[in-house]
């Protein structure tokens, strides 16, 4: 079934289908899909993707029951089980959780900063069927853990979440994606950091081979705020991590990091994009990948410095280890600088594991496989040792051990 | 015979480096090899340790009743061979202590000895380090990463004294060491020396051989051993250089 048919058939179930403006917006999107025909050559969002999975998707439309559970287990600490992209409402004096509202969606569709030719974001806008909004109230310091669960095979979730960190607030957000069924999640997170707020966002991705995850984040930072994102992709299924940040007021920071572990025939597409729109802001974009067997990855990083954004500091790095001759990792850093007083740099090193280091370790009696494993662990040592949450560090270690056990 | 190298010829990237080289080392002996730059000394050391970049054109090597070419790199180490590298490799992110611990245990496993536990290993490491004048803080660092030239050499000897090899090959361990460090390091070697283990010492300087007394000195030129004898050869080289051997 094609996109248009899918859309017409399910129209009445899609969020906000009564809203006129949104209707117009969606008609435009449908047009784009009809005319563009998914031109792979000129669209970064389509490179190296097996489109079949996404265009001919078995679209099973289901407005999920609100079965999510919210627990306020300790003071300032919440755990949420989000089922099929939904989350029940919850409110106390520190946070507020609601289903996404009409106004949020309008807010988003007017937002032209997210690249408007990203087909997967467009699909998300078109078929939106789930999502929620979380507000962290002023000056609170909160921890949230969200486990994302999908209940059915052949289900396609189009989810949009809005996060708002109010002035002076601080949020530590851990999201787990561990889906075992044959389904697809297309998730868009829109994150707003108000003055002097902070968000540490961890995404742990560990889906089985038949689950596709497309996750896109768009964060914007006001004065003195910091957004830090760390992606750990252990998935055996396809994952697309596209994350955009805008530094819209002075002295704000965006730090977008990721590590991915690929094997078999798996693919992962990654992109980070930071737009500096104010003075004295800092950004960091670092992705590291380990690729085995016939796996493939791409990583596009992008720093855009507006002409008003003096004293910008921007750093981009991509590193990869290819454990097999048949694995491939394509990485392309880009810098567009329109201001004159900036410090920006980028680097990229991708290659097989260091043979001299292997020889050195083996010459001390370590087996080849043990030497390989120790070098893989050391490659991401910095990322692992900087996890200051003990429970999370354990989770990541376990997944790493599982990945390494398959390395021959 | 403990180590027997017979008629060894080795090439790398279409260049013949070792040419019909012969060398025999018995248990308990100390041999020194001297030779000009590029004569193939490190190549010999690497081939013994099992580095895979080389093409063995001809020859046989026996080590403790094994055909050395039947053993891979780690098996050679576990059988008691140790190479102190001329240029130790920096390995960021790999911590010295667990690495050495796992190295010693893989050797013990092969020898059917009991593995050494964390606590005993930490004690062993500490005491050996202090013998070699190595700061305890250094043991918390990554392998060779950011070490000075001299620190790297000391650290090679620390590994050697922990692993207690039957055959230790020291490739220019003396270069880069100041005079006090040279004394400490050679003391370490002498302490380790018994009637059951052997040393192959590659050096450019007679000075080292004042501290570690060799039983034999060999002159290597252009991939072959052209002369063997006692320590008097080292004195000759110190005086006249390699000219007359070429
Ligand atoms: N990977 C390689 N590719 C090409 N040539 C090589 C390679 N490795 C070594 N060689 C060459 O082999 C020769 C012997 O090198 P080797 O390192 O064994 O010399 P050496 O006797 O240890 O010298 P030095 O005293 O300077 O340490 C040199 O000419 C060197 O350039
Ligand atoms: Mg050399």
JSON list of C-alpha atoms in Angstrom, two decimals, chain A residues 354-357 359-369 374-375 377-379 381, chain B residues 51-52 73-74 77-78 82-83 85 91-94 99 102-103 106 143-144 156 159:
[
{"chain": "A", "resi": 354, "resn": "UNK", "atom": "CA", "xyz": [45.37, -1.10, 15.32]},
{"chain": "A", "resi": 355, "resn": "UNK", "atom": "CA", "xyz": [47.50, -4.11, 14.37]},
{"chain": "A", "resi": 356, "resn": "UNK", "atom": "CA", "xyz": [50.53, -2.86, 16.29]},
{"chain": "A", "resi": 357, "resn": "UNK", "atom": "CA", "xyz": [48.49, -2.64, 19.46]},
{"chain": "A", "resi": 359, "resn": "UNK", "atom": "CA", "xyz": [50.70, -7.44, 18.39]},
{"chain": "A", "resi": 360, "resn": "UNK", "atom": "CA", "xyz": [51.87, -5.72, 21.55]},
{"chain": "A", "resi": 361, "resn": "UNK", "atom": "CA", "xyz": [49.09, -7.19, 23.68]},
{"chain": "A", "resi": 362, "resn": "UNK", "atom": "CA", "xyz": [49.44, -10.66, 22.20]},
{"chain": "A", "resi": 363, "resn": "UNK", "atom": "CA", "xyz": [53.20, -10.59, 22.71]},
{"chain": "A", "resi": 364, "resn": "UNK", "atom": "CA", "xyz": [52.41, -10.46, 26.42]},
{"chain": "A", "resi": 365, "resn": "UNK", "atom": "CA", "xyz": [50.37, -13.63, 26.21]},
{"chain": "A", "resi": 366, "resn": "UNK", "atom": "CA", "xyz": [46.89, -12.30, 25.61]},
{"chain": "A", "resi": 367, "resn": "UNK", "atom": "CA", "xyz": [44.85, -14.17, 23.01]},
{"chain": "A", "resi": 368, "resn": "UNK", "atom": "CA", "xyz": [43.97, -12.42, 19.78]},
{"chain": "A", "resi": 369, "resn": "UNK", "atom": "CA", "xyz": [40.31, -12.33, 20.70]},
{"chain": "A", "resi": 374, "resn": "UNK", "atom": "CA", "xyz": [40.17, -5.03, 25.20]},
{"chain": "A", "resi": 375, "resn": "UNK", "atom": "CA", "xyz": [40.92, -2.63, 22.34]},
{"chain": "A", "resi": 377, "resn": "UNK", "atom": "CA", "xyz": [36.45, -1.46, 25.10]},
{"chain": "A", "resi": 378, "resn": "UNK", "atom": "CA", "xyz": [39.29, 1.04, 25.23]},
{"chain": "A", "resi": 379, "resn": "UNK", "atom": "CA", "xyz": [37.97, 2.72, 22.09]},
{"chain": "A", "resi": 381, "resn": "UNK", "atom": "CA", "xyz": [36.48, 3.91, 27.39]},
{"chain": "B", "resi": 51, "resn": "UNK", "atom": "CA", "xyz": [54.92, -10.45, 14.18]},
{"chain": "B", "resi": 52, "resn": "UNK", "atom": "CA", "xyz": [52.96, -11.36, 11.10]},
{"chain": "B", "resi": 73, "resn": "UNK", "atom": "CA", "xyz": [52.16, -14.81, 19.04]},
{"chain": "B", "resi": 74, "resn": "UNK", "atom": "CA", "xyz": [50.46, -15.42, 22.37]},
{"chain": "B", "resi": 77, "resn": "UNK", "atom": "CA", "xyz": [54.66, -15.55, 25.07]},
{"chain": "B", "resi": 78, "resn": "UNK", "atom": "CA", "xyz": [52.92, -18.18, 27.14]},
{"chain": "B", "resi": 82, "resn": "UNK", "atom": "CA", "xyz": [59.32, -11.96, 25.99]},
{"chain": "B", "resi": 83, "resn": "UNK", "atom": "CA", "xyz": [60.16, -9.03, 23.75]},
{"chain": "B", "resi": 85, "resn": "UNK", "atom": "CA", "xyz": [60.08, -3.41, 22.32]},
{"chain": "B", "resi": 91, "resn": "UNK", "atom": "CA", "xyz": [47.44, 1.99, 23.83]},
{"chain": "B", "resi": 92, "resn": "UNK", "atom": "CA", "xyz": [45.11, 4.67, 25.18]},
{"chain": "B", "resi": 93, "resn": "UNK", "atom": "CA", "xyz": [42.25, 3.43, 27.30]},
{"chain": "B", "resi": 94, "resn": "UNK", "atom": "CA", "xyz": [43.85, 0.10, 28.21]},
{"chain": "B", "resi": 99, "resn": "UNK", "atom": "CA", "xyz": [46.14, -5.88, 31.24]},
{"chain": "B", "resi": 102, "resn": "UNK", "atom": "CA", "xyz": [45.28, -10.98, 32.45]},
{"chain": "B", "resi": 103, "resn": "UNK", "atom": "CA", "xyz": [48.61, -11.50, 30.63]},
{"chain": "B", "resi": 106, "resn": "UNK", "atom": "CA", "xyz": [46.99, -16.57, 30.48]},
{"chain": "B", "resi": 143, "resn": "UNK", "atom": "CA", "xyz": [49.62, 1.35, 28.52]},
{"chain": "B", "resi": 144, "resn": "UNK", "atom": "CA", "xyz": [52.58, 3.55, 27.44]},
{"chain": "B", "resi": 156, "resn": "UNK", "atom": "CA", "xyz": [58.88, -2.85, 29.48]},
{"chain": "B", "resi": 159, "resn": "UNK", "atom": "CA", "xyz": [56.39, -6.31, 32.46]}
]
